[in-house]
Each structure stands twice: as C-alpha cells, then as structure tokens.
Short mmCIF file of C-alpha atoms and ligand atoms in Angstrom, two decimals:
data_model
loop_
_atom_site.label_atom_id
_atom_site.label_comp_id
_atom_site.label_asym_id
_atom_site.label_seq_id
_atom_site.Cartn_x
_atom_site.Cartn_y
_atom_site.Cartn_z
CA UNK A 1 33.37 45.21 -0.73
CA UNK A 2 31.96 42.18 -2.47
CA UNK A 3 28.36 42.15 -3.56
CA UNK A 4 26.41 39.58 -1.61
CA UNK A 5 24.71 37.03 -3.80
CA UNK A 6 21.13 36.24 -2.86
CA UNK A 7 20.36 32.57 -2.41
CA UNK A 8 17.01 30.92 -2.88
CA UNK A 9 15.38 29.05 -0.04
CA UNK A 10 15.80 25.32 -0.62
CA UNK A 11 12.62 23.29 -0.72
CA UNK A 12 13.62 20.21 1.27
CA UNK A 13 11.76 17.39 -0.46
CA UNK A 14 13.64 14.76 1.51
CA UNK A 15 12.36 16.11 4.83
CA UNK A 16 8.84 16.70 3.49
CA UNK A 17 8.72 13.17 2.07
CA UNK A 18 9.89 11.70 5.39
CA UNK A 19 7.05 13.53 7.15
CA UNK A 20 4.52 12.32 4.59
CA UNK A 21 5.73 8.72 4.95
CA UNK A 22 5.36 9.05 8.73
CA UNK A 23 1.78 10.26 8.32
CA UNK A 24 0.95 7.45 5.86
CA UNK A 25 2.49 4.91 8.25
CA UNK A 26 0.42 6.22 11.16
CA UNK A 27 -2.77 6.28 9.07
CA UNK A 28 -2.05 2.73 7.89
CA UNK A 29 -1.66 1.54 11.49
CA UNK A 30 -5.05 3.12 12.35
CA UNK A 31 -6.69 1.48 9.31
CA UNK A 32 -5.37 -1.91 10.39
CA UNK A 33 -6.31 -1.43 14.05
CA UNK A 34 -9.77 0.09 13.48
CA UNK A 35 -10.93 -1.75 10.37
CA UNK A 36 -8.67 -4.75 9.98
CA UNK A 37 -7.62 -3.54 6.52
CA UNK A 38 -3.95 -3.78 5.60
CA UNK A 39 -3.14 -1.82 2.43
CA UNK A 40 -1.41 -4.05 -0.13
CA UNK A 41 0.81 -2.99 -3.04
CA UNK A 42 1.79 -5.39 -5.82
CA UNK A 43 4.75 -4.45 -7.99
CA UNK A 44 5.31 -6.28 -11.25
CA UNK A 45 8.66 -6.22 -13.01
CA UNK A 46 9.45 -7.89 -16.31
CA UNK A 47 13.09 -8.40 -17.27
CA UNK A 48 16.44 -7.71 -15.70
CA UNK A 49 16.99 -3.96 -16.19
CA UNK A 50 19.36 -3.18 -13.26
CA UNK A 51 17.96 0.30 -12.53
CA UNK A 52 14.40 -1.06 -12.50
CA UNK A 53 15.46 -3.90 -10.17
CA UNK A 54 16.84 -1.35 -7.70
CA UNK A 55 13.65 0.78 -7.88
CA UNK A 56 11.45 -2.26 -7.33
CA UNK A 57 13.47 -3.55 -4.39
CA UNK A 58 13.35 -0.08 -2.83
CA UNK A 59 9.58 0.17 -3.32
CA UNK A 60 9.08 -3.22 -1.67
CA UNK A 61 11.19 -2.31 1.34
CA UNK A 62 9.50 1.07 1.77
CA UNK A 63 6.03 -0.49 1.49
CA UNK A 64 6.80 -3.01 4.22
CA UNK A 65 8.34 -0.28 6.39
CA UNK A 66 5.07 1.66 6.15
CA UNK A 67 3.26 -1.35 7.62
CA UNK A 68 1.66 -2.41 4.33
CA UNK A 69 1.63 -5.72 2.48
CA UNK A 70 4.17 -5.82 -0.34
CA UNK A 71 4.11 -8.40 -3.14
CA UNK A 72 6.74 -8.35 -5.85
CA UNK A 73 6.23 -10.34 -9.03
CA UNK A 74 9.45 -10.82 -10.98
CA UNK A 75 8.88 -12.15 -14.48
CA UNK A 76 11.55 -13.08 -17.04
CA UNK A 77 12.26 -10.89 -20.04
CA UNK A 78 10.73 -13.60 -22.26
CA UNK A 79 7.29 -13.20 -20.62
CA UNK A 80 4.56 -12.84 -23.23
CA UNK A 81 1.79 -10.30 -23.10
CA UNK A 82 -0.95 -12.82 -22.31
CA UNK A 83 0.92 -14.05 -19.23
CA UNK A 84 1.42 -10.49 -18.01
CA UNK A 85 -2.24 -9.61 -18.64
CA UNK A 86 -3.32 -12.73 -16.76
CA UNK A 87 -1.21 -11.66 -13.76
CA UNK A 88 -2.75 -8.16 -13.86
CA UNK A 89 -6.23 -9.72 -13.98
CA UNK A 90 -5.42 -11.92 -10.96
CA UNK A 91 -4.16 -8.88 -9.02
CA UNK A 92 -7.28 -6.91 -9.99
CA UNK A 93 -9.36 -9.72 -8.47
CA UNK A 94 -7.25 -10.03 -5.28
CA UNK A 95 -9.08 -8.17 -2.52
CA UNK A 96 -5.89 -8.01 -0.41
CA UNK A 97 -4.16 -5.95 -3.10
CA UNK A 98 -5.19 -2.29 -3.30
CA UNK A 99 -2.43 -0.95 -5.53
CA UNK A 100 -0.84 -2.41 -8.67
CA UNK A 101 2.29 -0.96 -10.19
CA UNK A 102 3.83 -2.30 -13.37
CA UNK A 103 7.43 -1.12 -13.50
CA UNK A 104 8.32 0.63 -16.76
CA UNK A 105 9.89 0.27 -19.21
CA UNK A 106 8.46 -3.07 -20.32
CA UNK A 107 10.28 -5.19 -22.92
CA UNK A 108 9.68 -4.03 -26.49
CA UNK A 109 7.51 -7.04 -27.42
CA UNK A 110 4.88 -6.01 -24.84
CA UNK A 111 2.27 -3.33 -25.57
CA UNK A 112 2.71 -1.01 -22.58
CA UNK A 113 -0.57 0.84 -23.01
CA UNK A 114 -2.51 -2.45 -23.19
CA UNK A 115 -0.96 -3.56 -19.89
CA UNK A 116 -1.49 -0.23 -18.13
CA UNK A 117 -5.02 -0.14 -19.50
CA UNK A 118 -5.75 -3.56 -18.01
CA UNK A 119 -5.10 -2.40 -14.43
CA UNK A 120 -8.26 -1.70 -12.43
CA UNK A 121 -8.29 2.14 -12.36
CA UNK A 122 -9.11 2.04 -8.64
CA UNK A 123 -5.87 0.09 -8.04
CA UNK A 124 -3.82 2.18 -10.46
CA UNK A 125 -1.55 3.79 -7.84
CA UNK A 126 0.75 5.17 -10.56
CA UNK A 127 -2.23 7.11 -11.93
CA UNK A 128 -1.31 6.29 -15.54
CA UNK A 129 -4.63 4.69 -16.58
CA UNK A 130 -6.65 6.80 -19.04
CA UNK A 131 -9.59 6.69 -16.64
CA UNK A 132 -7.47 8.39 -13.98
CA UNK A 133 -6.12 10.87 -16.53
CA UNK A 134 -9.73 11.65 -17.41
CA UNK A 135 -10.80 11.96 -13.79
CA UNK A 136 -7.96 14.41 -13.19
CA UNK A 137 -8.91 16.40 -16.28
CA UNK A 138 -12.55 16.81 -15.23
CA UNK A 139 -11.92 17.18 -11.49
CA UNK A 140 -13.24 13.84 -10.25
CA UNK A 141 -11.51 11.96 -7.43
CA UNK A 142 -9.05 9.42 -8.78
CA UNK A 143 -5.45 8.37 -8.38
CA UNK A 144 -2.93 11.04 -9.44
CA UNK A 145 0.56 10.27 -10.82
CA UNK A 146 3.02 10.30 -7.94
CA UNK A 147 5.70 12.69 -9.19
CA UNK A 148 3.43 15.64 -10.09
CA UNK A 149 1.37 14.98 -6.94
CA UNK A 150 4.59 15.29 -4.93
CA UNK A 151 5.51 18.51 -6.75
CA UNK A 152 2.10 19.98 -5.92
CA UNK A 153 2.48 19.11 -2.25
CA UNK A 154 5.88 20.82 -2.14
CA UNK A 155 4.48 23.91 -3.88
CA UNK A 156 1.53 24.20 -1.53
CA UNK A 157 3.77 23.73 1.50
CA UNK A 158 6.13 26.42 0.22
CA UNK A 159 3.65 28.96 -1.15
CA UNK A 160 0.24 28.24 0.38
CA UNK A 161 -2.51 29.46 -1.93
CA UNK A 162 -1.38 29.11 -5.56
CA UNK A 163 -4.36 30.80 -7.19
CA UNK A 164 -3.60 33.41 -9.81
CA UNK A 165 0.08 32.49 -10.11
CA UNK A 166 1.62 32.03 -13.54
CA UNK A 167 2.89 28.47 -13.86
CA UNK A 168 5.10 27.34 -16.72
CA UNK A 169 5.72 23.61 -17.06
CA UNK A 170 8.50 22.56 -19.38
CA UNK A 171 7.66 19.05 -20.59
CA UNK A 172 4.38 17.49 -21.70
CA UNK A 173 4.76 13.82 -20.83
CA UNK A 174 1.74 11.87 -19.63
CA UNK A 175 3.49 10.98 -16.38
CA UNK A 176 4.79 14.41 -15.35
CA UNK A 177 4.09 17.46 -17.52
CA UNK A 178 0.40 16.98 -18.40
CA UNK A 179 -0.82 15.87 -14.96
CA UNK A 180 1.25 18.66 -13.38
CA UNK A 181 -0.58 21.12 -15.59
CA UNK A 182 -3.96 19.69 -14.60
CA UNK A 183 -3.10 19.86 -10.91
CA UNK A 184 -1.94 23.48 -11.12
CA UNK A 185 -4.99 24.43 -13.19
CA UNK A 186 -7.16 22.93 -10.45
CA UNK A 187 -5.31 25.22 -8.01
CA UNK A 188 -6.36 28.16 -10.24
CA UNK A 189 -2.90 28.88 -11.60
CA UNK A 190 -2.60 30.30 -15.10
CA UNK A 191 -0.82 27.40 -16.75
CA UNK A 192 1.39 27.21 -19.82
CA UNK A 193 2.88 23.92 -21.00
CA UNK A 194 6.12 24.19 -22.96
CA UNK A 195 7.82 21.47 -25.01
CA UNK A 196 10.45 20.93 -27.67
CA UNK A 197 8.58 23.04 -30.24
CA UNK A 198 7.99 26.03 -27.96
CA UNK A 199 9.30 29.30 -29.36
CA UNK A 200 11.60 31.43 -27.23
CA UNK A 201 11.50 29.15 -24.21
CA UNK A 202 13.77 31.42 -22.09
CA UNK A 203 11.34 34.36 -22.47
CA UNK A 204 8.37 32.13 -21.63
CA UNK A 205 10.11 30.76 -18.54
CA UNK A 206 10.74 34.33 -17.37
CA UNK A 207 6.96 34.86 -17.12
CA UNK A 208 6.67 32.10 -14.50
CA UNK A 209 5.96 32.59 -10.83
CA UNK A 210 6.17 28.78 -10.68
CA UNK A 211 8.55 27.04 -13.07
CA UNK A 212 8.41 23.25 -13.27
CA UNK A 213 11.18 21.59 -15.27
CA UNK A 214 10.42 18.06 -16.48
CA UNK A 215 12.52 17.76 -19.60
CA UNK A 216 15.22 15.14 -19.09
CA UNK A 217 18.02 17.44 -20.33
CA UNK A 218 20.76 18.13 -17.80
CA UNK A 219 20.90 21.75 -16.61
CA UNK A 220 19.03 23.02 -19.69
CA UNK A 221 17.20 25.78 -17.81
CA UNK A 222 19.65 28.56 -17.07
CA UNK A 223 19.64 31.13 -14.31
CA UNK A 224 18.74 33.99 -16.64
CA UNK A 225 15.58 32.12 -17.74
CA UNK A 226 14.21 32.49 -14.23
CA UNK A 227 12.18 35.42 -12.99
CA UNK A 228 13.76 36.81 -9.80
CA UNK A 229 11.95 35.38 -6.80
CA UNK A 230 10.20 32.61 -8.75
CA UNK A 231 9.65 29.15 -7.29
CA UNK A 232 11.50 26.47 -9.26
CA UNK A 233 10.59 22.78 -9.13
CA UNK A 234 13.22 20.63 -10.80
CA UNK A 235 11.84 17.19 -11.68
CA UNK A 236 14.81 16.18 -13.82
CA UNK A 237 17.05 13.31 -12.80
CA UNK A 238 20.08 13.11 -15.06
CA UNK A 239 23.42 11.38 -14.57
CA UNK A 240 26.58 13.19 -15.63
CA UNK A 241 30.18 12.01 -15.20
CA UNK A 242 31.68 12.88 -11.81
CA UNK A 243 33.40 16.31 -11.65
CA UNK A 244 36.53 14.51 -10.42
CA UNK A 245 38.29 13.20 -13.57
CA UNK A 246 39.76 10.23 -11.72
CA UNK A 247 36.33 9.21 -10.42
CA UNK A 248 34.76 9.90 -13.82
CA UNK A 249 37.34 7.55 -15.36
CA UNK A 250 36.08 4.87 -12.96
CA UNK A 251 32.59 5.46 -14.30
CA UNK A 252 31.38 7.40 -11.24
CA UNK A 253 28.50 9.75 -11.90
CA UNK A 254 26.65 12.63 -10.24
CA UNK A 255 22.98 13.52 -10.38
CA UNK A 256 21.85 16.82 -11.83
CA UNK A 257 18.44 18.22 -12.59
CA UNK A 258 17.04 19.93 -15.66
CA UNK A 259 17.87 23.29 -14.07
CA UNK A 260 21.38 24.75 -13.81
CA UNK A 261 21.16 24.82 -10.02
CA UNK A 262 24.23 26.95 -9.25
CA UNK A 263 22.87 29.74 -11.47
CA UNK A 264 19.21 29.33 -10.55
CA UNK A 265 19.82 29.42 -6.82
CA UNK A 266 21.05 33.02 -7.11
CA UNK A 267 17.86 34.17 -8.90
CA UNK A 268 14.95 32.05 -7.69
CA UNK A 269 13.07 32.67 -4.46
CA UNK A 270 12.67 28.98 -3.74
CA UNK A 271 14.10 25.94 -5.46
CA UNK A 272 14.17 22.16 -5.13
CA UNK A 273 17.68 20.65 -5.14
CA UNK A 274 18.64 17.51 -7.09
CA UNK A 275 18.99 15.14 -5.36
CA UNK A 276 16.80 15.70 -2.32
CA UNK A 277 13.98 17.67 -3.91
CA UNK A 278 11.23 16.06 -5.98
CA UNK A 279 12.81 12.59 -6.12
CA UNK A 280 11.97 11.45 -2.57
CA UNK A 281 8.37 12.63 -2.98
CA UNK A 282 7.57 10.05 -5.65
CA UNK A 283 7.80 6.96 -3.42
CA UNK A 284 6.11 8.83 -0.55
CA UNK A 285 3.16 9.62 -2.85
CA UNK A 286 3.07 6.01 -4.05
CA UNK A 287 2.53 4.92 -0.44
CA UNK A 288 -0.05 7.67 0.04
CA UNK A 289 -1.92 6.52 -3.09
CA UNK A 290 -1.87 2.90 -1.87
CA UNK A 291 -3.31 3.95 1.48
CA UNK A 292 -5.98 6.06 -0.26
CA UNK A 293 -6.88 3.20 -2.63
CA UNK A 294 -7.25 0.77 0.30
CA UNK A 295 -9.57 3.18 2.14
CA UNK A 296 -11.73 3.80 -0.93
CA UNK A 297 -12.00 0.07 -1.69
CA UNK A 298 -13.48 -0.38 1.80
CA UNK A 299 -15.68 2.71 1.63
CA UNK A 300 -13.65 4.35 4.40
CA UNK A 301 -12.85 8.08 4.29
CA UNK A 302 -9.04 8.35 4.26
CA UNK A 303 -7.43 10.29 7.11
CA UNK A 304 -5.93 13.60 6.05
CA UNK A 305 -2.29 13.19 5.10
CA UNK A 306 -1.63 16.95 5.26
CA UNK A 307 1.28 18.14 7.37
P1 NDP B 1 9.84 12.64 -21.32
O1 NDP B 1 11.08 12.35 -22.11
O2 NDP B 1 8.68 11.73 -21.43
O3 NDP B 1 9.34 14.11 -21.69
C1 NDP B 1 10.24 15.17 -21.83
C2 NDP B 1 9.51 16.40 -22.26
O4 NDP B 1 10.47 17.45 -22.38
C3 NDP B 1 8.79 16.27 -23.60
O5 NDP B 1 7.51 16.82 -23.51
C4 NDP B 1 9.69 17.05 -24.55
O6 NDP B 1 8.99 17.74 -25.56
C5 NDP B 1 10.29 18.09 -23.63
N1 NDP B 1 11.56 18.55 -24.16
C6 NDP B 1 12.61 17.81 -24.57
N2 NDP B 1 13.58 18.61 -25.01
C7 NDP B 1 13.15 19.88 -24.90
C8 NDP B 1 13.71 21.14 -25.20
N3 NDP B 1 14.93 21.25 -25.73
N4 NDP B 1 12.98 22.24 -24.96
C9 NDP B 1 11.75 22.13 -24.41
N5 NDP B 1 11.16 20.96 -24.09
C10 NDP B 1 11.86 19.85 -24.34
O7 NDP B 1 10.35 12.80 -19.81
P2 NDP B 1 9.55 12.61 -18.42
O8 NDP B 1 8.44 13.59 -18.33
O9 NDP B 1 9.29 11.18 -18.20
O10 NDP B 1 10.71 13.02 -17.40
C11 NDP B 1 11.28 14.30 -17.39
C12 NDP B 1 12.42 14.33 -16.40
O11 NDP B 1 11.91 14.04 -15.11
C13 NDP B 1 13.51 13.28 -16.63
O12 NDP B 1 14.76 13.84 -16.24
C14 NDP B 1 13.15 12.16 -15.70
O13 NDP B 1 14.28 11.40 -15.31
C15 NDP B 1 12.59 12.94 -14.55
N6 NDP B 1 11.63 12.18 -13.74
C16 NDP B 1 11.80 12.18 -12.39
C17 NDP B 1 10.94 11.51 -11.58
C18 NDP B 1 11.15 11.58 -10.10
O14 NDP B 1 11.58 12.56 -9.57
N7 NDP B 1 10.84 10.56 -9.36
C19 NDP B 1 9.84 10.71 -12.11
C20 NDP B 1 9.64 10.88 -13.53
C21 NDP B 1 10.55 11.55 -14.30
P3 NDP B 1 8.23 16.98 -26.77
O15 NDP B 1 6.98 16.45 -26.17
O16 NDP B 1 7.99 18.06 -27.76
O17 NDP B 1 9.18 15.91 -27.25
#
C-alpha cells in the first residue's frame, strides 16, 4: 500500500482576477452611465526594455477592455528628467486621467523617486507615493500597491477572517513586502517581516499560518519550512531554463515562484501556483485602483468590488 500524499488546495488567482475584472468592468459601465465619468489610466514608459514594452501593451489592452480610457506615453531612452516631470505634471492636471502609472525601471539617468513623488497621490494607482505609503501605515484611505492588495484579496477569499493569525512575509521591498505587512497588520494578523539578514529563516517560516514569499529567488522556500496546513502566497516570478534540455538550448524558459511548489503542495493547506496565482491579480487590482481613483475624484462612493 502506498501512503497517500496530501495536496494543498490551490488558490486560483487567475479565476479570482477574472471575476474582479468583471466586477470592475460592470462598475465602470455604471459610473459612465450614471455619472458620465469614464475612468482614465495613463501609462508612461521610457526606453525600449522589451519586458516593460510587453507589460505596458498588456495594461493598455486590459484597460480598454474594462471600458476605461487608456493613454500610453512612449518616450525615448534619451528623455531627460525635466521632460518626464513635465509630462507627469500635465497628466496630474488632466481631469480625464484618474490614474498615472510610470513603468519601472526608469533609465539610470532619471531619479525614480523624484518622478514617483511628482505623481498626484490621488492618481497614484501603483500606490508607490510616500503619501500613500503613509496613509496605509496610519490606516487612512489611499491607493494601495496592486500586488499586495491582490494577495490580501486572495487570502480573505480563502480564509475569511484573518485576525489573530501569524503571518510571516519574506521580503521587505516597498512595493510588496512592506505594504503586505501593513495590510495584514490592519487585518489584525501578528506580522513578522523577514529579509536577507533574518536568522534561521526556515524556523521562522514554520511559525506562519500565512506565509508570503516575495524574495525573487527561485524555489528558495522549501517544503519543510512550511507549517502543515499553512496558507502559502507565492509572489515570486522567476524564469528558469526549460526542463527539456532541447528547449532550454533554444533559450526557452519556465516560470517558477519563490516557493518550491512540488514540495510545498504536499505540506501546505492552501497555496497559490506560479503562474496563475498572484500574478493575474496585479493588473486586476490596477484596474480596481483606477476605478476607485475616478470615483473619489468625483466625490462618488465606489461600488463594492467584493465577490
Ligand atoms: P526586491 O528584490 O525588491 O526585494 C526582495 C526582498 O527579498 C528583499 O527584502 C530582500 O532582503 C529579500 N531577500 C533576498 N534574498 C533573501 C534571502 N536569501 N533570505 C531572505 N530574504 C531575502 O523584490 P520585490 O519585492 O520587488 O519582488 C519579489 C518577488 O516578487 C520577485 O520574484 C518579483 O519578480 C515578484 N513580483 C511579482 C509581482 C507580481 O506578481 N505581479 C509584482 C512584484 C514583484 P533585503 O531587503 O535584506 O535585501
């Protein structure tokens, strides 16, 4: 007789994101019909980075598909900071634009924090402005970074009330780890943030009811770091060579997370796959933030986007 291996329930981010996009699209249609307000998202890209070009094209298409206005500003790599700041100022002043996203990374000669800091915080749909970081820290309404917001939605859909749960977040970046910690603290989790200097990371991870991995190191978090039954949210997006040597020789890659999925799935209670977990939530939350920003700009209470 072979021992049956338990398998975690998969948290289907792709399906959840599709539902959220449907709700945002419906709410957008109501906002247009009832108030004559069409949410508008401006995306600014500087330079020719191929991955960024793909992301920006995708964002534009998804924005239009949700019934919103989409403006894309493509600037050459040689663009100077003053020109970029002038564009941000013009978008801040444009009442038809409710969300502004500057695609990162910017070329090295541009001061990224100066550009992000120039965006009107109420149009900062990426949630990276220090004003929005501050609002999140003190519990004021603001715009929350899309990836951690998406993780929180998945956690609440999977677990319901999160209060009292031990959450360990591996990674302390301003775009994922720190805002994730703030969001889980606001849900009354007991939150620990781990990073590259954390001592005995495996033992710390084993204390987690909720383990969020946002490290950028392929499959770093092993199955035996996970408490049996824990909920694992894998934010990592890493490209490794294809498992098939012939395809790998052609440069073909596969996506893996920061969690060793094949091990983790036998220990965790619930887990997000990569791809198809957190990834699709990011663009869905960008659309949700744009809708929310458009409502707030008009003094309209946004419709609930809950499932
Ligand atoms: P950063 O590189 O900005 O941050 C990584 C964090 O991981 C840092 O805090 C770093 O610690 C920590 N870290 C690195 N190595 C270790 C280690 N050996 N042990 C413990 N902690 C470690 O990454 P991001 O937060 O931007 O992204 C994290 C991952 O999430 C990436 O794979 C990225 O591709 C993915 N991502 C996915 C998104 C999506 O789903 N749409 C969106 C954004 C990111 P320290 O601070 O000490 O250096």
